[in-house]
Coordinates of C-alpha atoms in Angstrom, one line a residue:
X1 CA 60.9 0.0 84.7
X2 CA 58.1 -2.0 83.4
X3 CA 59.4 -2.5 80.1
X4 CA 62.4 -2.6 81.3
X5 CA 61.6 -6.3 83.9
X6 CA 59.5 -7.5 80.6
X7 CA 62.8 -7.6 78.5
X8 CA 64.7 -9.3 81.4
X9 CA 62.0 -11.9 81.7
X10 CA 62.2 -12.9 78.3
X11 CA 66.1 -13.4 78.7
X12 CA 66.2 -14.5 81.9
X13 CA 64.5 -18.1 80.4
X14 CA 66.5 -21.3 80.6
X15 CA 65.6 -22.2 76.6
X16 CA 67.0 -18.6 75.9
X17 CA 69.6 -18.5 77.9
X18 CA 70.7 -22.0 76.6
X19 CA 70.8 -20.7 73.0
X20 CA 73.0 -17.7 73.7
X21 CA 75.2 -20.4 75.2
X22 CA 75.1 -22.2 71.9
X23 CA 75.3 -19.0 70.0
X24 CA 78.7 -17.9 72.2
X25 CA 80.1 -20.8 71.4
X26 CA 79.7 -20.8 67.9
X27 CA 80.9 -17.5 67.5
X28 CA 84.2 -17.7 69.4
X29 CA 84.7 -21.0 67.0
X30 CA 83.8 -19.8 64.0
X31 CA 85.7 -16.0 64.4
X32 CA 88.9 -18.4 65.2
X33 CA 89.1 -19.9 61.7
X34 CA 90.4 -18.0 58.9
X35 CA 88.0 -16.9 56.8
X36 CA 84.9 -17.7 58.4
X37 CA 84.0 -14.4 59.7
X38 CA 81.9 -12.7 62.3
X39 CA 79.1 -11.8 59.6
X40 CA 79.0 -15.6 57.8
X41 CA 78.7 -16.9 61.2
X42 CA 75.5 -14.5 62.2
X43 CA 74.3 -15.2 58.4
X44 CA 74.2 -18.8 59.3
X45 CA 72.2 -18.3 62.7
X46 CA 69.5 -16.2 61.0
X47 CA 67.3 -19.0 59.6
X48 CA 67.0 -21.2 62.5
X49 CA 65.9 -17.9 64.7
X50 CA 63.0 -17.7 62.6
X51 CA 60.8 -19.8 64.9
X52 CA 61.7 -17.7 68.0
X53 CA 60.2 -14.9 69.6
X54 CA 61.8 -11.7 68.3
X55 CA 64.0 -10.9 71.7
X56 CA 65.0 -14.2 71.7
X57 CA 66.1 -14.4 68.2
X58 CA 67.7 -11.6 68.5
X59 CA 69.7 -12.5 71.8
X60 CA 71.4 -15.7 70.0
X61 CA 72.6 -13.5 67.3
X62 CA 73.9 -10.9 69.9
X63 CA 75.7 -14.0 71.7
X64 CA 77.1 -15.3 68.3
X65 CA 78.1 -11.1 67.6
X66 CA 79.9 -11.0 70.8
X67 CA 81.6 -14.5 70.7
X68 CA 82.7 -13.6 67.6
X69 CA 84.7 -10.6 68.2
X70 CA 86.9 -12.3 71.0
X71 CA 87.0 -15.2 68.6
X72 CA 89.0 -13.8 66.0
X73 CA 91.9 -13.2 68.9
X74 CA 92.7 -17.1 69.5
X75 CA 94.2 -17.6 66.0
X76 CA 95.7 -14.2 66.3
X77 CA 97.8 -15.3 69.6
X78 CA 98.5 -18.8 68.8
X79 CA 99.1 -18.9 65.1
X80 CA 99.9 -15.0 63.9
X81 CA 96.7 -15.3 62.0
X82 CA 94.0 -13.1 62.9
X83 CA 90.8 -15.1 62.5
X84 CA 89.0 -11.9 61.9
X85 CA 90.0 -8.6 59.9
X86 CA 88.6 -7.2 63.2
X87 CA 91.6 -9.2 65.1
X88 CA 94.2 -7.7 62.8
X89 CA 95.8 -5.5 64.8
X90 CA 96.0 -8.5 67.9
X91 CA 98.6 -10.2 65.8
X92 CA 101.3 -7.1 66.2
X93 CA 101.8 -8.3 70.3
X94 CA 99.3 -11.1 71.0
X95 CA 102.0 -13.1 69.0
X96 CA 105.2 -12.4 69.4
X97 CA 103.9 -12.4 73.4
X98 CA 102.9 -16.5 72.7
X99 CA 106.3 -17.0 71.0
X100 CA 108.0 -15.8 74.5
X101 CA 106.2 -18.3 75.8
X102 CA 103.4 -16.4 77.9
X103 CA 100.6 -17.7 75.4
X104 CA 98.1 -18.1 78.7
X105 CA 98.6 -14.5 79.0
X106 CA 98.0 -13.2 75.9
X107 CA 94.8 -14.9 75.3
X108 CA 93.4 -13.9 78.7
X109 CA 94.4 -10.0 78.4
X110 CA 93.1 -10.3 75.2
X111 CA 89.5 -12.1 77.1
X112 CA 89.3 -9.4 79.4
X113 CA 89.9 -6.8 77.4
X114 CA 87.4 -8.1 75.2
X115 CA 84.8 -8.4 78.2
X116 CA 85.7 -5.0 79.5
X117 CA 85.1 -3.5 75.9
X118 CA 81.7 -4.7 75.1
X119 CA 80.4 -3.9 78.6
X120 CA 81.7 -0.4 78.0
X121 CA 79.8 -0.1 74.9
X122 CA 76.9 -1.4 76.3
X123 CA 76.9 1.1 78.7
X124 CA 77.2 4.2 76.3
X125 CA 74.8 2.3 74.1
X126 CA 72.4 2.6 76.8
X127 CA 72.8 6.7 77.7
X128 CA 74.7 8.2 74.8
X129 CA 72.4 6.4 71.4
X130 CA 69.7 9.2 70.7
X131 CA 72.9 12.0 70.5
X132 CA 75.7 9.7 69.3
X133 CA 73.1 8.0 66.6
X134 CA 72.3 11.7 65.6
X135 CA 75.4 12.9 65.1
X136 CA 76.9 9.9 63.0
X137 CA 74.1 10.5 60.4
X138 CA 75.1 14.0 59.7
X139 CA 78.7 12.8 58.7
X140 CA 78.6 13.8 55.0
X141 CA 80.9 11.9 52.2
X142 CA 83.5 15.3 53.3
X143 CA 83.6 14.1 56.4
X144 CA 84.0 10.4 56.1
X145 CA 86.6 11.2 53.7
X146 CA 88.7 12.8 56.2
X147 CA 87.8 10.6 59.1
X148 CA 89.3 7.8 56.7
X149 CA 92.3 10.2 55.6
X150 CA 92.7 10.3 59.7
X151 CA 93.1 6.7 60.0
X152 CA 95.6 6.2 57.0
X153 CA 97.9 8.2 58.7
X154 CA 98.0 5.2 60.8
X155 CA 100.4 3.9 58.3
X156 CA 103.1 6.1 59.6
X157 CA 103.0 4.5 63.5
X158 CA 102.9 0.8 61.5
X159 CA 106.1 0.9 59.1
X160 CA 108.8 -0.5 61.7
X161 CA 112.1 -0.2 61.2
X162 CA 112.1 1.1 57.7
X163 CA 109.8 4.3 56.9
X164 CA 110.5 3.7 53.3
X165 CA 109.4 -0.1 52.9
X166 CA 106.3 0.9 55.2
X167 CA 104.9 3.7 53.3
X168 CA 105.7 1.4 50.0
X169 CA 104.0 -1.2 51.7
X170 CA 101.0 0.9 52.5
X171 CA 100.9 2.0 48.5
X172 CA 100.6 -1.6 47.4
X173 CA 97.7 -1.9 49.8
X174 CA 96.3 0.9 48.2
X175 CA 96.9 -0.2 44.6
X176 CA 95.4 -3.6 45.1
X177 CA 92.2 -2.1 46.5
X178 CA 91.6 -0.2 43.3
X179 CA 91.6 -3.9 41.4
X180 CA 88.6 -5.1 39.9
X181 CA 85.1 -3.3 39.9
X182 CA 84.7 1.0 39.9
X183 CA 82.6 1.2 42.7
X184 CA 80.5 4.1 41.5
X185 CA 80.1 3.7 37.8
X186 CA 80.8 0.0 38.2
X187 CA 83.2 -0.8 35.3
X188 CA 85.7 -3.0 35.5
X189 CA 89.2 -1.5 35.8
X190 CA 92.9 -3.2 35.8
X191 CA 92.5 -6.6 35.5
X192 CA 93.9 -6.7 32.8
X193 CA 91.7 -8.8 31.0
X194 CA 92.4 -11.6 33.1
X195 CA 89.1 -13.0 34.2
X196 CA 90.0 -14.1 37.7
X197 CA 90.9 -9.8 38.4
X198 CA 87.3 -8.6 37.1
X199 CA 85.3 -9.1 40.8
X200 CA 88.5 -7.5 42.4
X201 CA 91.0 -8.7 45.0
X202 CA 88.2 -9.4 48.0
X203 CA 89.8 -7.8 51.4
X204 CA 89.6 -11.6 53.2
X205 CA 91.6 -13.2 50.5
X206 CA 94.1 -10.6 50.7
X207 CA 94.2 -10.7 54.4
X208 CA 94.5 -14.4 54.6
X209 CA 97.2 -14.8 52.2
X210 CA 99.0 -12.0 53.7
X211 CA 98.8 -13.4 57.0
X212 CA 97.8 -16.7 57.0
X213 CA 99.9 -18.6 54.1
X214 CA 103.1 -16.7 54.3
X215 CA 102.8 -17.3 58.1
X216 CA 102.6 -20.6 57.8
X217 CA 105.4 -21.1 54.8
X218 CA 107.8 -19.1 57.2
X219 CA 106.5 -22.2 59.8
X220 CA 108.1 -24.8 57.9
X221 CA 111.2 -23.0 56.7
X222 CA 113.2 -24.9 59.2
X223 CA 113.0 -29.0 59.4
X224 CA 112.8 -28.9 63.4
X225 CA 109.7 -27.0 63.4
X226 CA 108.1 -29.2 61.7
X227 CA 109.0 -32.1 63.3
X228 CA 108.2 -30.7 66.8
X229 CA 105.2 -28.3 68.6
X230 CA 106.6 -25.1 70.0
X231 CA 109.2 -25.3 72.1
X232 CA 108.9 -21.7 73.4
X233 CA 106.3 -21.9 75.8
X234 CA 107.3 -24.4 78.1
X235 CA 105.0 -23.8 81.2
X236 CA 102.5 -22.4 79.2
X237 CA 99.5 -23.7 80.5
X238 CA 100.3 -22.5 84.0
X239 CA 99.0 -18.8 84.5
X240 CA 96.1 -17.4 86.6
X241 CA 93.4 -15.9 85.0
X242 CA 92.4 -14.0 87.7
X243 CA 95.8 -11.9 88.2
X244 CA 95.2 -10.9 84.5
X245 CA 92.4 -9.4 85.0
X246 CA 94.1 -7.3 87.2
X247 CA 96.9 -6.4 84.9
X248 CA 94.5 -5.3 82.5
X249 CA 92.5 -3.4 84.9
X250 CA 95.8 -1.8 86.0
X251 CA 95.7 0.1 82.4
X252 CA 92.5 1.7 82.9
X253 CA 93.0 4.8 80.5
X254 CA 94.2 2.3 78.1
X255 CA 91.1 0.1 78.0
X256 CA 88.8 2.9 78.3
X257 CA 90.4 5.4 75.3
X258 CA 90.3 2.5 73.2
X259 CA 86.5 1.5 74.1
X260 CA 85.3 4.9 73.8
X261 CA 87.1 4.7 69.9
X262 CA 85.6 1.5 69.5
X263 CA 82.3 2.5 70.6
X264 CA 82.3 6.1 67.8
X265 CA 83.7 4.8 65.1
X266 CA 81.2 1.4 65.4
X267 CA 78.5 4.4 65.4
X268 CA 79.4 5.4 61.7
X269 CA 78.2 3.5 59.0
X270 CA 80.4 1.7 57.3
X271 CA 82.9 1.5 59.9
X272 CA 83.8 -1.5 62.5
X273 CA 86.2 -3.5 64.0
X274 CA 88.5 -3.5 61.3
X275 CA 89.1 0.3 61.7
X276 CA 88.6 0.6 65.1
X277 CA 91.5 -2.1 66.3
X278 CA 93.7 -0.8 64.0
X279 CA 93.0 2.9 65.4
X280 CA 92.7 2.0 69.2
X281 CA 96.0 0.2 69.2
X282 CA 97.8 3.3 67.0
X283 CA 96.8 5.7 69.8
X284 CA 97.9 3.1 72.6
X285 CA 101.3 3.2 70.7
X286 CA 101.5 7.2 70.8
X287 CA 100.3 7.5 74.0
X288 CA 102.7 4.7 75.7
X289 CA 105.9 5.6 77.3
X290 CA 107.6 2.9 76.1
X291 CA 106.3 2.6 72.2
X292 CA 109.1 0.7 71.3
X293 CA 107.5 -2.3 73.1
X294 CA 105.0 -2.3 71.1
X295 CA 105.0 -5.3 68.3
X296 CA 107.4 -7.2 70.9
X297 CA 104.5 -8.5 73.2
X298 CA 102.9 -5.0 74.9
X299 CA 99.9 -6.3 76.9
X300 CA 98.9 -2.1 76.2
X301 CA 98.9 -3.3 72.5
X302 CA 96.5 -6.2 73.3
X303 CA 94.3 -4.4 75.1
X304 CA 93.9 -1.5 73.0
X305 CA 92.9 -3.6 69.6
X306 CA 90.9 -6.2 71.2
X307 CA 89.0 -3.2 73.6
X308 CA 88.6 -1.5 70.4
X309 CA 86.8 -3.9 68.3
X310 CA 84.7 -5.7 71.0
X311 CA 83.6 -2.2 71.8
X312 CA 82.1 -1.8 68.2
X313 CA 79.7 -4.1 68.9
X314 CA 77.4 -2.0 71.4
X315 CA 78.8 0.7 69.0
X316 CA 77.0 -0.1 65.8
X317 CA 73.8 -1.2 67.6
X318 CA 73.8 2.9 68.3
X319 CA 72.7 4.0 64.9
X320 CA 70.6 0.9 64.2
X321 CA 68.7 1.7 67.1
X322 CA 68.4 4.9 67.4
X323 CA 67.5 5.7 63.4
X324 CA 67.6 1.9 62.4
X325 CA 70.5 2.9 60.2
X326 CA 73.1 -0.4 60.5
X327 CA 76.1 0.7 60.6
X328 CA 78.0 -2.7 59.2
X329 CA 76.8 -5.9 57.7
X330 CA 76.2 -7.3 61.1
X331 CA 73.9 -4.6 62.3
X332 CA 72.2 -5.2 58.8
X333 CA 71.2 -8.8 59.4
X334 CA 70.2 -8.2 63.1
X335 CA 67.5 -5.3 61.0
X336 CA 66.3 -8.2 58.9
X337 CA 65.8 -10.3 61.5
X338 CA 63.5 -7.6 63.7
X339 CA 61.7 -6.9 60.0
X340 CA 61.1 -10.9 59.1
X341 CA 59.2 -10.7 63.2
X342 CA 56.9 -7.8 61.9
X343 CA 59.2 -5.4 63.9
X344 CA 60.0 -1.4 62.2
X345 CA 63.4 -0.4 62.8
X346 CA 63.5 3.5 63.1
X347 CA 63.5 5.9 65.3
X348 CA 60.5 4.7 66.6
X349 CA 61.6 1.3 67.7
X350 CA 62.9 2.3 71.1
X351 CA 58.7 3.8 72.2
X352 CA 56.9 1.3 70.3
X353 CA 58.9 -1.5 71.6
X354 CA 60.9 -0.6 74.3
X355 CA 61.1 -3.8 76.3
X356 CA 62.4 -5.1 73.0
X357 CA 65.0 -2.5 73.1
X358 CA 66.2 -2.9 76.6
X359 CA 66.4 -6.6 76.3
X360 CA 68.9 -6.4 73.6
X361 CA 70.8 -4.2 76.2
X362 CA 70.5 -7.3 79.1
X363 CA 71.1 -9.9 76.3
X364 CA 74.7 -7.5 75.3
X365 CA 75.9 -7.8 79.1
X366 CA 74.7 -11.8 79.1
X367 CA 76.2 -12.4 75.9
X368 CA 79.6 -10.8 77.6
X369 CA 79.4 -12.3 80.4
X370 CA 79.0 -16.0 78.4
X371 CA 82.1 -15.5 76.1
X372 CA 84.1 -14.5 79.4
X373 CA 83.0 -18.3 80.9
X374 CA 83.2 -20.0 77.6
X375 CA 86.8 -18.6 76.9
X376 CA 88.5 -19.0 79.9
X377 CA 86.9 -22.6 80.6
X378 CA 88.4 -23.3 77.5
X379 CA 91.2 -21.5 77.3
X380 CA 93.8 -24.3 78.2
X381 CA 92.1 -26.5 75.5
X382 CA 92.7 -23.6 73.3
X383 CA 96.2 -23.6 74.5
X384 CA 97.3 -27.3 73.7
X385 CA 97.3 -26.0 70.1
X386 CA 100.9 -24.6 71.1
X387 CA 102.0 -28.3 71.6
X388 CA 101.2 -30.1 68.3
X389 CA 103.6 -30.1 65.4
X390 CA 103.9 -28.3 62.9
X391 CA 103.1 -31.3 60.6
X392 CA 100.1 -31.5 61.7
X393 CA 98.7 -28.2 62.3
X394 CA 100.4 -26.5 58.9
X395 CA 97.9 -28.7 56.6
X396 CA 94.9 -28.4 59.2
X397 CA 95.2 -24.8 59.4
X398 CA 95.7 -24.8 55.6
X399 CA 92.8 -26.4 55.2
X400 CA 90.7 -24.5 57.1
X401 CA 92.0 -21.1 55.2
X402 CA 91.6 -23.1 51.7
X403 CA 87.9 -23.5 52.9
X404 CA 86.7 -20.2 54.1
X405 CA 88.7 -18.6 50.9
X406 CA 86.2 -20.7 48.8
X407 CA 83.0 -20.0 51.2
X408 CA 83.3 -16.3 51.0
X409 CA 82.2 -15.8 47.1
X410 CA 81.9 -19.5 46.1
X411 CA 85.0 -18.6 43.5
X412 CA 87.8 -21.1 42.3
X413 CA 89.5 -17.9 41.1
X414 CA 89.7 -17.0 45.1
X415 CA 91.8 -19.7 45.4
X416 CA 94.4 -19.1 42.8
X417 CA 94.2 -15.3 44.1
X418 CA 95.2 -17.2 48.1
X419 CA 98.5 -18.8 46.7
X420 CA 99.5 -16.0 44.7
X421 CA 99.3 -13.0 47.2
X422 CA 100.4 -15.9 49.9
X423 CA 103.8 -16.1 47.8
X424 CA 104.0 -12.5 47.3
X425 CA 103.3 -12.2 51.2
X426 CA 106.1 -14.3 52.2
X427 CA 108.3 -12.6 49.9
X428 CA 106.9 -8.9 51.5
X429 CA 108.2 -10.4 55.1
X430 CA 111.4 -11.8 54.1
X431 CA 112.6 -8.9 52.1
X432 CA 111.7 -7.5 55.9
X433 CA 108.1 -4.8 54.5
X434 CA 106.2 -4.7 57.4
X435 CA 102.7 -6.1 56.5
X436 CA 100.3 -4.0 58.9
X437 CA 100.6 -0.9 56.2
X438 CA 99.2 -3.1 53.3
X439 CA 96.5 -4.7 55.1
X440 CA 95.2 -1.5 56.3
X441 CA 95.5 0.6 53.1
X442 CA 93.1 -2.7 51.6
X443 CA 90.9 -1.9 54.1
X444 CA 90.4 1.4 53.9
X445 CA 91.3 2.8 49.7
X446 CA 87.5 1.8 48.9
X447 CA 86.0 3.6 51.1
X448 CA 88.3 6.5 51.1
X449 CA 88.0 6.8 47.0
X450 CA 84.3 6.1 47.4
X451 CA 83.3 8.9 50.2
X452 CA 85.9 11.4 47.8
X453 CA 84.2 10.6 44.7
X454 CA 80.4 11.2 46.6
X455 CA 81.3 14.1 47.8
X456 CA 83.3 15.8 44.4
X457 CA 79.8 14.2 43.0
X458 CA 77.6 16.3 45.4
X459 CA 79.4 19.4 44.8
X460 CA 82.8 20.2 42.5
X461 CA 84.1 22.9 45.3
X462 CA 87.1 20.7 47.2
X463 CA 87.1 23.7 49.7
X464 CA 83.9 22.0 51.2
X465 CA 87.0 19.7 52.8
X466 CA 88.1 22.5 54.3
X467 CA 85.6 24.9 55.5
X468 CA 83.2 22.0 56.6
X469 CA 84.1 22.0 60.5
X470 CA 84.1 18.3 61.0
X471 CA 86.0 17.6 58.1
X472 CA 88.4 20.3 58.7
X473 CA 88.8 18.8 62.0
X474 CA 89.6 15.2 61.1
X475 CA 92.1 16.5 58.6
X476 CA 94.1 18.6 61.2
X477 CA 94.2 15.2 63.5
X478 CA 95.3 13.9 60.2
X479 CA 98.4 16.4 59.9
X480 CA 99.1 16.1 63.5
X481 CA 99.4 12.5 63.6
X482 CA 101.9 12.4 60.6
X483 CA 104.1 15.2 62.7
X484 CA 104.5 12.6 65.8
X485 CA 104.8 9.7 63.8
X486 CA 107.7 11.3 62.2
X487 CA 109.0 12.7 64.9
X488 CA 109.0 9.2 67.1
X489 CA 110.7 7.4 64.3
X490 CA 113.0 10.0 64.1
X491 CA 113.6 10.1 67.6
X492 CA 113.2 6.4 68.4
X493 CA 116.5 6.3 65.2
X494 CA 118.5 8.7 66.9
X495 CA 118.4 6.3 70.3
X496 CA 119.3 3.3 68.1
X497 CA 121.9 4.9 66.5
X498 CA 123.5 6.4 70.4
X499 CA 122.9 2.8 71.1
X500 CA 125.0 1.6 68.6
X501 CA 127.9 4.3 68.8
X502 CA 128.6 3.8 73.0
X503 CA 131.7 2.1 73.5
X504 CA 131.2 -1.6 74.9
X505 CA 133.1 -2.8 77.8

């Protein structure tokens, strides 16, 4: 309890509760522009928490963590952009809700489900870290190999209306994730000798241009909406916050299934948001009654990605403080930052420092409860983005996608790479390929062939797959997610195709 009352103190101070303000703020408005994501944003806060007291240093980064993870979901509802790859998954009903004109509601189930998330996490962070953070250790490159095997199966619930142009779409994903640099032996493989394929196609470039450009060339297809703002959400701005919350705590298996994903698969290194949105909202989908709703506007489909990757958050902080093992980028710079203050990370940390420890779990909850004010005082700002033309926010948002392209590797080539897979993008969506399959076999192809070619490394025998218990586990979930996913597109094509065949009166 003592230790405990010191780490409060230390938050509970008006300078440090001022800079997690500051730090909120700059995280939900950095995570909303293209490009600039959650980990450039906590890069750029490192150096000015060098003159603060470790806790306290730590606590802005936590607030710009946390801001940045809800962040990522205001470009994702407004534009079809996800601001972060961690806000991927947002775009499949965040958007097309906006574009009914409800875009009040979607950014406030996407708030609260945000809010909800990360206080989940926090709270298994605080009684589950020792047995979570020992368990996510022992997963050997078998295991992570199946666990990603697991999630491409994803791919299956993600295809649409065709299975065929899915599953294609999926292999491209896959193909252009093998581009550039062997990440084991590191030699460079099809490029082609062209010089701008050598470093690879970088997952943010792919994922703006997917999303962002050929969103945006689809936006000024047609001469009225460019001249005009959207003309869908007419009485947008008037919606009560407050109501949904309850809507979203009316889903309570929902928002808890996809926070408890959130908070294991933030536990494994390597993992994050990215996987974990993309998961949560696939087993919201199977789980639903109605899945067709899904990609149409679902508020279960909002909650269950943005739930999902808040929840990572108190999720990776599981490993790092239980072994000080990060378990993403993120948790790697909040390690640097103890280490520059003289602070071990290990397993140590939480009885050498403890009132260290629990003020990072105060500071989570604080940080929370900051985005929650931050974003819904400044939602309807947020909102009057909905209202201003097309010729005005297509080059702004341009812009800002041009920019963060460049400030991820400093590369002119990055740029050329943007308009090209923009193009091929646009194409993709109007031939009518779903894009959700590519995006997420980019994501996931390295670390799948990495964790394969480890563990083939280790040991030749590719019965280890099998007999090892985990493993073997994650690659029955893997068979048995591919048997529904067939069976509900099968099922959901026999409806359409009744449908179609009654007589009309």
């Amino acid at each position: 309890m003592a230790d405990f009352l010191t780490g409060a103190a230390q938050i509970f101070t008006v300078a440090t509760l001022i800079y997690m303000l500051c730090g909120s703020i700059a995280g939900i408005v950095a995570a909303a522009i293209p490009g600039f994501t959650v980990t450039m944003a906590i890069v750029l806060t490192l150096p000015l928490t060098f003159t603060m007291e470790p806790l306290q240093g730590i606590a802005v980064m936590l607030a710009v963590y946390v801001g940045g993870y809800t962040g990522g979901l205001i470009s994702a509802a407004l534009l079809g952009i996800p601001g972060t790859p961690s806000s991927v998954a947002t775009t499949f009903d965040a958007f097309p809700m906006a574009r009914n004109g409800e875009p009040g509601r979607a950014l406030s189930i996407g708030v609260w489900a945000s809010f909800f998330g990360t206080v989940l996490s926090t709270v298994v962070l605080i009684f589950a870290a020792p047995p979570l953070a020992l368990f996510a250790v022992r997963l050997g490159p078998w295991e992570y190999f199946s666990l990603i095997v697991f999630a491409l199966t994803i791919v299956a619930s993600l295809v649409g209306t065709s299975a065929m142009r899915g599953m294609l779409a999926g292999l491209i994903g896959l193909a252009i994730s093998t581009v550039g640099t062997d990440p084991i032996m590191g030699r460079p493989r099809f490029d082609y000798g062209i010089e701008m394929l050598q470093a690879g196609l970088p997952f943010l470039v792919v994922l703006i241009g997917i999303f962002a450009i050929s969103q945006l060339v689809s936006e000024v297809e047609n001469a009225d909406n460019v001249r005009s703002g959207n003309a869908l959400v007419t009485g947008a701005i008037d919606f009560q916050t407050w109501k949904v919350m309850k809507e979203v705590l009316m889903r309570p298996v929902n928002l808890i299934r996809s926070a408890i994903i959130g908070v294991l698969i933030g536990a494994l290194p390597g993992a994050g948001g990215s996987i974990a949105n993309l998961v949560a909202y696939d087993q919201a989908k199977r789980s639903s009654k109605n899945p067709e709703s899904f990609g149409a506007g679902s508020p279960d489909g909002i909650i269950a990605s943005e739930s999902g990757n808040s929840a990572t958050a108190g999720g990776g902080l599981i490993p790092l403080i239980g072994l000080g093992i990060p378990g993403s980028a993120v948790d790697a710079i909040l390690m640097a930052s103890l280490m520059v203050h003289g602070i071990s990370v290990g397993p140590r940390l939480i009885l050498d420092h403890a009132d260290l420890v629990y003020g990072m779990f105060i500071a989570m909850v604080v940080a929370s409860l900051m985005m929650l004010i931050v974003s819904v005082c400044s939602m309807r700002l947020f909102l009057r983005v909905t209202e201003i033309p097309k010729w005005l926010i297509v080059p702004v948002v341009m812009t800002c996608c041009v920019v963060g392209t460049f400030a991820l590797n400093n590369r002119v080539t990055d740029l050329y790479l943007l308009i090209f897979i923009g193009i091929a993008g646009y194409v993709l969506r109007a031939l009518g390929y779903s894009l959700a399959p590519l995006v997420l076999g980019v994501i996931l192809g390295p670390i799948a062939e990495t964790n394969l070619r480890r563990a083939l490394m280790t040991d030749e025998d590719p019965t280890l797959f099998l007999t090892r218990p985990i493993s073997l586990i994650f690659l029955i979930a893997a068979v048995v997610s591919i048997i529904w996913a067939v069976r509900s597109h099968l099922k959901a094509r026999k409806s359409t195709e009744r449908l179609s065949d009654a007589p009309t009166s």
